[in-house]
PDB file of C-alpha atoms in Angstrom:
ATOM      1  CA  UNK A   2     -11.649  43.338  -3.343  1.00 72.00           C
ATOM      2  CA  UNK A   3     -13.777  40.320  -4.492  1.00 88.00           C
ATOM      3  CA  UNK A   4     -13.964  39.569  -8.224  1.00 95.00           C
ATOM      4  CA  UNK A   5     -16.458  38.172 -10.133  1.00 96.00           C
ATOM      5  CA  UNK A   6     -16.119  35.184 -12.459  1.00 97.00           C
ATOM      6  CA  UNK A   7     -18.348  32.888 -15.249  1.00 97.00           C
ATOM      7  CA  UNK A   8     -17.233  29.061 -15.187  1.00 97.00           C
ATOM      8  CA  UNK A   9     -17.629  27.486 -18.463  1.00 97.00           C
ATOM      9  CA  UNK A  10     -17.713  23.837 -19.208  1.00 95.00           C
ATOM     10  CA  UNK A  11     -18.745  22.725 -15.409  1.00 94.00           C
ATOM     11  CA  UNK A  12     -18.497  18.926 -16.289  1.00 91.00           C
ATOM     12  CA  UNK A  13     -20.218  17.460 -12.996  1.00 88.00           C
ATOM     13  CA  UNK A  14     -23.170  16.889 -15.835  1.00 80.00           C
ATOM     14  CA  UNK A  15     -21.522  13.973 -16.708  1.00 77.00           C
ATOM     15  CA  UNK A  16     -21.513  12.278 -13.413  1.00 83.00           C
ATOM     16  CA  UNK A  17     -17.845  11.025 -12.973  1.00 89.00           C
ATOM     17  CA  UNK A  18     -16.205  11.340  -9.787  1.00 92.00           C
ATOM     18  CA  UNK A  19     -12.898  12.726 -11.151  1.00 91.00           C
ATOM     19  CA  UNK A  20     -15.063  15.557 -13.089  1.00 92.00           C
ATOM     20  CA  UNK A  21     -16.725  16.316  -9.310  1.00 92.00           C
ATOM     21  CA  UNK A  22     -13.288  16.517  -7.929  1.00 92.00           C
ATOM     22  CA  UNK A  23     -11.844  18.623 -10.632  1.00 93.00           C
ATOM     23  CA  UNK A  24     -14.849  21.455 -10.308  1.00 93.00           C
ATOM     24  CA  UNK A  25     -14.815  21.209  -6.482  1.00 93.00           C
ATOM     25  CA  UNK A  26     -11.205  21.994  -6.468  1.00 93.00           C
ATOM     26  CA  UNK A  27     -11.606  24.489  -9.105  1.00 94.00           C
ATOM     27  CA  UNK A  28     -14.304  26.321  -7.011  1.00 95.00           C
ATOM     28  CA  UNK A  29     -12.391  26.099  -4.146  1.00 93.00           C
ATOM     29  CA  UNK A  30      -9.099  27.537  -5.344  1.00 93.00           C
ATOM     30  CA  UNK A  31     -11.069  30.504  -6.766  1.00 94.00           C
ATOM     31  CA  UNK A  32     -12.920  31.122  -3.393  1.00 94.00           C
ATOM     32  CA  UNK A  33      -9.542  31.135  -1.709  1.00 93.00           C
ATOM     33  CA  UNK A  34      -8.246  33.783  -4.316  1.00 93.00           C
ATOM     34  CA  UNK A  35     -10.895  36.039  -3.571  1.00 94.00           C
ATOM     35  CA  UNK A  36     -13.149  35.093  -6.579  1.00 96.00           C
ATOM     36  CA  UNK A  37     -16.806  34.726  -6.642  1.00 96.00           C
ATOM     37  CA  UNK A  38     -18.249  32.622  -9.629  1.00 97.00           C
ATOM     38  CA  UNK A  39     -21.766  34.088 -10.438  1.00 96.00           C
ATOM     39  CA  UNK A  40     -22.682  31.581 -13.172  1.00 96.00           C
ATOM     40  CA  UNK A  41     -21.748  28.290 -14.450  1.00 95.00           C
ATOM     41  CA  UNK A  42     -22.304  26.816 -17.778  1.00 95.00           C
ATOM     42  CA  UNK A  43     -22.135  22.900 -18.062  1.00 92.00           C
ATOM     43  CA  UNK A  44     -20.323  20.971 -20.654  1.00 88.00           C
ATOM     44  CA  UNK A  45     -21.643  20.908 -24.365  1.00 88.00           C
ATOM     45  CA  UNK A  46     -23.929  23.830 -23.192  1.00 91.00           C
ATOM     46  CA  UNK A  47     -24.289  26.445 -25.890  1.00 93.00           C
ATOM     47  CA  UNK A  48     -23.742  29.601 -23.848  1.00 93.00           C
ATOM     48  CA  UNK A  49     -23.931  32.043 -26.579  1.00 91.00           C
ATOM     49  CA  UNK A  50     -27.724  31.252 -27.115  1.00 93.00           C
ATOM     50  CA  UNK A  51     -28.312  31.369 -23.251  1.00 93.00           C
ATOM     51  CA  UNK A  52     -29.562  34.828 -22.435  1.00 94.00           C
ATOM     52  CA  UNK A  53     -28.949  34.843 -18.674  1.00 94.00           C
ATOM     53  CA  UNK A  54     -25.859  33.445 -18.851  1.00 94.00           C
ATOM     54  CA  UNK A  55     -24.460  36.231 -21.573  1.00 94.00           C
ATOM     55  CA  UNK A  56     -25.785  38.663 -19.006  1.00 95.00           C
ATOM     56  CA  UNK A  57     -23.744  37.098 -16.399  1.00 95.00           C
ATOM     57  CA  UNK A  58     -20.786  37.063 -18.310  1.00 95.00           C
ATOM     58  CA  UNK A  59     -21.178  41.179 -19.458  1.00 94.00           C
ATOM     59  CA  UNK A  60     -21.058  42.138 -15.680  1.00 94.00           C
ATOM     60  CA  UNK A  61     -18.387  39.344 -14.674  1.00 95.00           C
ATOM     61  CA  UNK A  62     -14.743  40.098 -14.045  1.00 96.00           C
ATOM     62  CA  UNK A  63     -13.294  37.015 -15.044  1.00 97.00           C
ATOM     63  CA  UNK A  64     -14.307  34.237 -17.860  1.00 97.00           C
ATOM     64  CA  UNK A  65     -12.489  30.615 -16.577  1.00 97.00           C
ATOM     65  CA  UNK A  66     -12.742  27.968 -19.068  1.00 97.00           C
ATOM     66  CA  UNK A  67     -11.989  24.115 -17.723  1.00 96.00           C
ATOM     67  CA  UNK A  68     -10.758  22.756 -20.736  1.00 95.00           C
ATOM     68  CA  UNK A  69     -10.945  19.406 -18.917  1.00 90.00           C
ATOM     69  CA  UNK A  70     -10.909  16.683 -21.595  1.00 86.00           C
ATOM     70  CA  UNK A  71     -12.578  18.797 -24.431  1.00 91.00           C
ATOM     71  CA  UNK A  72     -10.372  20.418 -26.596  1.00 96.00           C
ATOM     72  CA  UNK A  73      -9.016  17.564 -29.012  1.00 95.00           C
ATOM     73  CA  UNK A  74      -9.773  16.739 -32.923  1.00 95.00           C
ATOM     74  CA  UNK A  75     -11.426  19.979 -33.634  1.00 96.00           C
ATOM     75  CA  UNK A  76     -14.727  18.714 -31.581  1.00 94.00           C
ATOM     76  CA  UNK A  77     -17.201  21.267 -32.115  1.00 95.00           C
ATOM     77  CA  UNK A  78     -18.408  21.599 -28.233  1.00 93.00           C
ATOM     78  CA  UNK A  79     -14.423  22.285 -27.727  1.00 95.00           C
ATOM     79  CA  UNK A  80     -15.023  25.522 -30.292  1.00 96.00           C
ATOM     80  CA  UNK A  81     -18.104  26.492 -28.799  1.00 95.00           C
ATOM     81  CA  UNK A  82     -16.096  26.964 -25.384  1.00 95.00           C
ATOM     82  CA  UNK A  83     -13.206  28.787 -27.444  1.00 97.00           C
ATOM     83  CA  UNK A  84     -15.570  31.153 -29.132  1.00 96.00           C
ATOM     84  CA  UNK A  85     -16.035  33.170 -26.053  1.00 96.00           C
ATOM     85  CA  UNK A  86     -12.347  34.850 -26.611  1.00 96.00           C
ATOM     86  CA  UNK A  87     -13.850  36.576 -29.784  1.00 95.00           C
ATOM     87  CA  UNK A  88     -17.437  37.340 -28.343  1.00 94.00           C
ATOM     88  CA  UNK A  89     -17.539  41.385 -28.199  1.00 93.00           C
ATOM     89  CA  UNK A  90     -19.190  40.523 -24.712  1.00 90.00           C
ATOM     90  CA  UNK A  91     -16.423  39.530 -23.393  1.00 88.00           C
ATOM     91  CA  UNK A  92     -14.978  43.129 -23.461  1.00 83.00           C
ATOM     92  CA  UNK A  93     -14.520  43.670 -20.006  1.00 87.00           C
ATOM     93  CA  UNK A  94     -13.802  40.489 -18.745  1.00 94.00           C
ATOM     94  CA  UNK A  95     -10.367  38.528 -18.653  1.00 96.00           C
ATOM     95  CA  UNK A  96     -10.745  35.050 -20.082  1.00 97.00           C
ATOM     96  CA  UNK A  97      -8.398  32.254 -18.792  1.00 97.00           C
ATOM     97  CA  UNK A  98      -8.112  28.592 -20.142  1.00 98.00           C
ATOM     98  CA  UNK A  99      -7.034  26.420 -17.728  1.00 97.00           C
ATOM     99  CA  UNK A 100      -6.652  22.363 -16.898  1.00 95.00           C
ATOM    100  CA  UNK A 101      -6.800  22.205 -20.772  1.00 96.00           C
ATOM    101  CA  UNK A 102      -6.088  19.093 -22.466  1.00 94.00           C
ATOM    102  CA  UNK A 103      -5.190  19.860 -26.262  1.00 97.00           C
ATOM    103  CA  UNK A 104      -4.856  17.449 -28.825  1.00 95.00           C
ATOM    104  CA  UNK A 105      -4.766  17.645 -33.169  1.00 95.00           C
ATOM    105  CA  UNK A 106      -6.820  20.670 -33.062  1.00 97.00           C
ATOM    106  CA  UNK A 107      -7.478  22.911 -36.304  1.00 96.00           C
ATOM    107  CA  UNK A 108      -4.578  25.638 -36.783  1.00 96.00           C
ATOM    108  CA  UNK A 109      -7.361  27.972 -37.112  1.00 97.00           C
ATOM    109  CA  UNK A 110      -7.919  27.889 -33.234  1.00 97.00           C
ATOM    110  CA  UNK A 111      -4.641  29.534 -32.871  1.00 97.00           C
ATOM    111  CA  UNK A 112      -7.033  32.844 -33.134  1.00 97.00           C
ATOM    112  CA  UNK A 113      -9.031  32.042 -30.131  1.00 97.00           C
ATOM    113  CA  UNK A 114      -5.616  31.329 -27.880  1.00 97.00           C
ATOM    114  CA  UNK A 115      -4.393  34.553 -28.789  1.00 97.00           C
ATOM    115  CA  UNK A 116      -7.027  36.156 -27.506  1.00 96.00           C
ATOM    116  CA  UNK A 117      -6.763  34.454 -24.098  1.00 96.00           C
ATOM    117  CA  UNK A 118      -5.210  36.438 -21.080  1.00 96.00           C
ATOM    118  CA  UNK A 119      -3.820  33.155 -19.433  1.00 97.00           C
ATOM    119  CA  UNK A 120      -3.689  29.299 -20.512  1.00 98.00           C
ATOM    120  CA  UNK A 121      -2.405  26.530 -18.542  1.00 97.00           C
ATOM    121  CA  UNK A 122      -2.461  23.209 -19.881  1.00 97.00           C
ATOM    122  CA  UNK A 123      -3.230  20.145 -17.850  1.00 94.00           C
ATOM    123  CA  UNK A 124       0.046  17.784 -19.107  1.00 94.00           C
ATOM    124  CA  UNK A 125       2.995  18.453 -20.703  1.00 96.00           C
ATOM    125  CA  UNK A 126       2.008  17.226 -24.598  1.00 96.00           C
ATOM    126  CA  UNK A 127      -1.267  19.847 -24.704  1.00 97.00           C
ATOM    127  CA  UNK A 128       1.546  22.416 -23.310  1.00 97.00           C
ATOM    128  CA  UNK A 129       3.814  21.701 -26.252  1.00 97.00           C
ATOM    129  CA  UNK A 130       1.397  21.704 -29.033  1.00 97.00           C
ATOM    130  CA  UNK A 131      -0.192  24.981 -27.574  1.00 98.00           C
ATOM    131  CA  UNK A 132       3.485  26.186 -27.605  1.00 98.00           C
ATOM    132  CA  UNK A 133       4.148  25.565 -31.092  1.00 97.00           C
ATOM    133  CA  UNK A 134       1.164  27.032 -31.981  1.00 97.00           C
ATOM    134  CA  UNK A 135       1.470  30.104 -30.636  1.00 97.00           C
ATOM    135  CA  UNK A 136       5.456  30.321 -30.644  1.00 96.00           C
ATOM    136  CA  UNK A 137       5.321  30.979 -27.148  1.00 96.00           C
ATOM    137  CA  UNK A 138       5.798  29.103 -23.816  1.00 97.00           C
ATOM    138  CA  UNK A 139       2.663  27.574 -22.719  1.00 97.00           C
ATOM    139  CA  UNK A 140       2.877  26.539 -19.029  1.00 96.00           C
ATOM    140  CA  UNK A 141       0.864  23.172 -17.339  1.00 96.00           C
ATOM    141  CA  UNK A 142       0.024  21.931 -14.007  1.00 92.00           C
ATOM    142  CA  UNK A 143      -1.375  18.434 -13.275  1.00 90.00           C
ATOM    143  CA  UNK A 144      -4.863  17.647 -13.975  1.00 90.00           C
ATOM    144  CA  UNK A 145      -6.895  19.687 -11.137  1.00 89.00           C
ATOM    145  CA  UNK A 146      -8.196  16.511  -9.799  1.00 89.00           C
ATOM    146  CA  UNK A 147      -4.544  15.866  -8.436  1.00 88.00           C
ATOM    147  CA  UNK A 148      -4.530  19.284  -6.753  1.00 83.00           C
ATOM    148  CA  UNK A 149      -7.216  18.224  -4.352  1.00 68.00           C
ATOM    149  CA  UNK A 150      -6.769  16.481  -1.016  1.00 67.00           C
ATOM    150  CA  UNK A 151      -5.088  13.174  -0.644  1.00 65.00           C
ATOM    151  CA  UNK A 152      -6.063  10.562   1.416  1.00 63.00           C
ATOM    152  CA  UNK A 153      -3.449  10.032   4.157  1.00 63.00           C
ATOM    153  CA  UNK A 154      -5.102   7.816   6.656  1.00 61.00           C
ATOM    154  CA  UNK A 155      -6.835   4.813   5.145  1.00 68.00           C
ATOM    155  CA  UNK A 156      -7.807   0.632   5.917  1.00 73.00           C
ATOM    156  CA  UNK A 157      -5.563  -1.723   5.373  1.00 85.00           C
ATOM    157  CA  UNK A 158      -5.247  -2.643   1.167  1.00 90.00           C
ATOM    158  CA  UNK A 159      -6.698  -6.212   0.009  1.00 91.00           C
ATOM    159  CA  UNK A 160      -7.269  -7.330  -3.828  1.00 93.00           C
ATOM    160  CA  UNK A 161      -7.818  -5.750  -6.993  1.00 97.00           C
ATOM    161  CA  UNK A 162     -10.310  -2.785  -7.810  1.00 97.00           C
ATOM    162  CA  UNK A 163     -11.087  -2.901 -11.479  1.00 97.00           C
ATOM    163  CA  UNK A 164     -12.755   0.280 -13.031  1.00 95.00           C
ATOM    164  CA  UNK A 165     -14.459   1.116 -16.388  1.00 93.00           C
ATOM    165  CA  UNK A 166     -13.737   3.123 -19.502  1.00 93.00           C
ATOM    166  CA  UNK A 167     -15.266   5.733 -21.955  1.00 89.00           C
ATOM    167  CA  UNK A 168     -14.989   3.177 -24.471  1.00 91.00           C
ATOM    168  CA  UNK A 169     -17.897   0.603 -23.891  1.00 89.00           C
ATOM    169  CA  UNK A 170     -15.760  -2.103 -25.588  1.00 92.00           C
ATOM    170  CA  UNK A 171     -13.011  -1.519 -23.106  1.00 94.00           C
ATOM    171  CA  UNK A 172     -15.506  -1.259 -20.230  1.00 91.00           C
ATOM    172  CA  UNK A 173     -16.870  -4.505 -20.841  1.00 92.00           C
ATOM    173  CA  UNK A 174     -13.779  -6.527 -21.209  1.00 94.00           C
ATOM    174  CA  UNK A 175     -12.805  -4.737 -17.765  1.00 95.00           C
ATOM    175  CA  UNK A 176     -16.221  -5.937 -16.474  1.00 93.00           C
ATOM    176  CA  UNK A 177     -15.457  -9.279 -17.826  1.00 94.00           C
ATOM    177  CA  UNK A 178     -11.957  -9.329 -16.216  1.00 95.00           C
ATOM    178  CA  UNK A 179     -13.880  -9.152 -12.903  1.00 93.00           C
ATOM    179  CA  UNK A 180     -15.361 -12.358 -13.442  1.00 93.00           C
ATOM    180  CA  UNK A 181     -11.893 -14.091 -13.605  1.00 92.00           C
ATOM    181  CA  UNK A 182      -9.769 -12.381 -10.854  1.00 91.00           C
ATOM    182  CA  UNK A 183     -10.900 -14.157  -7.486  1.00 88.00           C
ATOM    183  CA  UNK A 184     -11.649 -11.548  -5.200  1.00 89.00           C
ATOM    184  CA  UNK A 185     -11.592  -8.826  -7.597  1.00 95.00           C
ATOM    185  CA  UNK A 186     -14.144  -5.749  -6.815  1.00 95.00           C
ATOM    186  CA  UNK A 187     -15.637  -3.814  -9.864  1.00 95.00           C
ATOM    187  CA  UNK A 188     -16.088  -0.240  -9.241  1.00 95.00           C
ATOM    188  CA  UNK A 189     -16.900   2.156 -12.147  1.00 93.00           C
ATOM    189  CA  UNK A 190     -15.559   5.776 -11.737  1.00 92.00           C
ATOM    190  CA  UNK A 191     -19.221   6.936 -11.910  1.00 88.00           C
ATOM    191  CA  UNK A 192     -22.104   7.622  -9.513  1.00 83.00           C
ATOM    192  CA  UNK A 193     -24.505   5.838 -11.800  1.00 74.00           C
ATOM    193  CA  UNK A 194     -24.299   3.605 -14.686  1.00 63.00           C
ATOM    194  CA  UNK A 195     -27.237   5.388 -16.526  1.00 61.00           C
ATOM    195  CA  UNK A 196     -28.127   8.909 -16.404  1.00 64.00           C
ATOM    196  CA  UNK A 197     -31.804   9.969 -15.954  1.00 57.00           C
ATOM    197  CA  UNK A 198     -32.191  12.498 -18.607  1.00 61.00           C
ATOM    198  CA  UNK A 199     -35.260  13.892 -20.198  1.00 58.00           C
ATOM    199  CA  UNK A 200     -36.865  17.073 -21.223  1.00 62.00           C
ATOM    200  CA  UNK A 201     -39.790  16.842 -18.945  1.00 69.00           C
ATOM    201  CA  UNK A 202     -40.519  15.438 -15.532  1.00 70.00           C
ATOM    202  CA  UNK A 203     -42.254  12.407 -17.142  1.00 67.00           C
ATOM    203  CA  UNK A 204     -39.434  10.953 -19.271  1.00 71.00           C
ATOM    204  CA  UNK A 205     -37.119  11.685 -16.717  1.00 64.00           C
ATOM    205  CA  UNK A 206     -38.959   9.226 -14.506  1.00 64.00           C
ATOM    206  CA  UNK A 207     -39.058   6.670 -17.273  1.00 63.00           C
ATOM    207  CA  UNK A 208     -35.469   6.955 -18.010  1.00 68.00           C
ATOM    208  CA  UNK A 209     -34.871   6.618 -14.009  1.00 67.00           C
ATOM    209  CA  UNK A 210     -36.723   3.346 -13.702  1.00 64.00           C
ATOM    210  CA  UNK A 211     -35.148   2.220 -17.008  1.00 71.00           C
ATOM    211  CA  UNK A 212     -31.714   2.862 -15.170  1.00 64.00           C
ATOM    212  CA  UNK A 213     -32.550   1.203 -12.273  1.00 70.00           C
ATOM    213  CA  UNK A 214     -33.351  -1.729 -14.018  1.00 68.00           C
ATOM    214  CA  UNK A 215     -30.193  -1.946 -15.988  1.00 67.00           C
ATOM    215  CA  UNK A 216     -28.100  -1.618 -13.110  1.00 72.00           C
ATOM    216  CA  UNK A 217     -30.309  -4.674 -11.427  1.00 77.00           C
ATOM    217  CA  UNK A 218     -29.368  -6.759 -14.292  1.00 82.00           C
ATOM    218  CA  UNK A 219     -25.822  -5.431 -14.567  1.00 74.00           C
ATOM    219  CA  UNK A 220     -25.190  -6.291 -10.891  1.00 73.00           C
ATOM    220  CA  UNK A 221     -26.776  -9.971 -11.963  1.00 84.00           C
ATOM    221  CA  UNK A 222     -24.304 -10.701 -14.151  1.00 85.00           C
ATOM    222  CA  UNK A 223     -21.210  -8.833 -12.244  1.00 89.00           C
ATOM    223  CA  UNK A 224     -21.930  -9.920  -8.551  1.00 90.00           C
ATOM    224  CA  UNK A 225     -18.771  -8.164  -7.521  1.00 92.00           C
ATOM    225  CA  UNK A 226     -20.066  -4.667  -9.055  1.00 90.00           C
ATOM    226  CA  UNK A 227     -20.818  -1.856  -6.311  1.00 91.00           C
ATOM    227  CA  UNK A 228     -20.995   1.725  -7.113  1.00 90.00           C
ATOM    228  CA  UNK A 229     -19.922   4.935  -4.765  1.00 92.00           C
ATOM    229  CA  UNK A 230     -22.553   7.685  -4.212  1.00 88.00           C
ATOM    230  CA  UNK A 231     -19.658  10.364  -4.014  1.00 90.00           C
ATOM    231  CA  UNK A 232     -16.293  11.235  -4.741  1.00 89.00           C
ATOM    232  CA  UNK A 233     -14.601  10.407  -0.923  1.00 89.00           C
ATOM    233  CA  UNK A 234     -16.339   7.296  -1.246  1.00 91.00           C
ATOM    234  CA  UNK A 235     -14.759   6.436  -4.653  1.00 94.00           C
ATOM    235  CA  UNK A 236     -11.230   7.640  -3.621  1.00 92.00           C
ATOM    236  CA  UNK A 237     -11.687   5.171  -0.584  1.00 92.00           C
ATOM    237  CA  UNK A 238     -12.534   2.239  -2.520  1.00 94.00           C
ATOM    238  CA  UNK A 239      -9.130   3.293  -4.548  1.00 95.00           C
ATOM    239  CA  UNK A 240      -7.200   3.501  -1.278  1.00 93.00           C
ATOM    240  CA  UNK A 241      -8.630   0.008  -0.281  1.00 93.00           C
ATOM    241  CA  UNK A 242      -7.323  -1.744  -3.016  1.00 95.00           C
ATOM    242  CA  UNK A 243      -3.570  -3.368  -3.555  1.00 95.00           C
ATOM    243  CA  UNK A 244      -4.313  -2.613  -7.295  1.00 97.00           C
ATOM    244  CA  UNK A 245      -6.127  -0.335  -9.570  1.00 97.00           C
ATOM    245  CA  UNK A 246      -6.886  -1.599 -13.212  1.00 97.00           C
ATOM    246  CA  UNK A 247      -8.665   1.225 -14.931  1.00 96.00           C
ATOM    247  CA  UNK A 248      -9.159   2.675 -18.566  1.00 95.00           C
ATOM    248  CA  UNK A 249     -10.144   6.149 -17.145  1.00 93.00           C
ATOM    249  CA  UNK A 250      -7.908   8.894 -17.065  1.00 92.00           C
ATOM    250  CA  UNK A 251      -9.285  10.211 -13.637  1.00 93.00           C
ATOM    251  CA  UNK A 252      -9.160   6.690 -12.371  1.00 95.00           C
ATOM    252  CA  UNK A 253      -4.936   6.839 -12.597  1.00 95.00           C
ATOM    253  CA  UNK A 254      -5.522  10.452 -10.902  1.00 93.00           C
ATOM    254  CA  UNK A 255      -7.594   8.904  -8.005  1.00 94.00           C
ATOM    255  CA  UNK A 256      -4.844   6.023  -8.054  1.00 94.00           C
ATOM    256  CA  UNK A 257      -1.932   8.574  -7.721  1.00 92.00           C
ATOM    257  CA  UNK A 258      -3.733  10.329  -5.069  1.00 90.00           C
ATOM    258  CA  UNK A 259      -4.511   7.517  -2.947  1.00 90.00           C
ATOM    259  CA  UNK A 260      -1.127   6.020  -3.517  1.00 91.00           C
ATOM    260  CA  UNK A 261      -2.506   2.889  -5.072  1.00 94.00           C
ATOM    261  CA  UNK A 262      -0.623   0.767  -7.854  1.00 96.00           C
ATOM    262  CA  UNK A 263      -2.391   0.913 -10.807  1.00 97.00           C
ATOM    263  CA  UNK A 264      -2.852  -0.525 -14.424  1.00 97.00           C
ATOM    264  CA  UNK A 265      -3.742   1.958 -16.949  1.00 96.00           C
ATOM    265  CA  UNK A 266      -5.855   0.394 -19.896  1.00 94.00           C
ATOM    266  CA  UNK A 267      -5.700   2.364 -23.245  1.00 88.00           C
ATOM    267  CA  UNK A 268      -9.149   3.861 -23.353  1.00 79.00           C
ATOM    268  CA  UNK A 269      -9.978   6.339 -26.435  1.00 71.00           C
TER     269      UNK A 269
END
């Protein structure tokens, strides 16, 4: 019997290789268990105001919330995700929170967790916070980016790969470090330095042009800069390095998947 599901918090819109890997892994694992995804809600999307999505929710068997990097410090878009647990429209569907970060959230959010049919944290600290809040044990698994394929065969390693950070100041310092280390390569964990968002085709085109100009200027300043167009290309770049210096959580995860020694820089 095939089950249907709605997937909330599809993080691919941010164009981070780690997010792409997480979403691909979730979808593959659900398909393996006979679950068919009938609708997706991207990160920071107001699902409650989306009529088509609400209709999909009303007829689905499961609602899967990807808690990746979202449920912390009482963030409004984090609570938006959790509100599905109390919405009458999910009456027939079971709600599961997976791959969840949980840090310093309001005590009132306990009401959302109590209505979940299953909860899995992505790290032991998040599991402890939710366990203490609910008074029962919450299990945890490694981040879903670590549940994907590993890179068993790769070429010889050489040099230092330098990544980026969600913190712009840290990202700038990492970029500048690439100028000081002979042979270092600067490779952010992104599909593009700038995203070409826009409400119309014209504004998107203008922002796309601006993004290209920005990238050219960035390359002139940091000549070792390169971008990987997809998840596997980024994994291969990490696997080709003797050392990876990164300010990204998923940069660390890719290092583990590739068996590459790393230095993790404090970020946000």
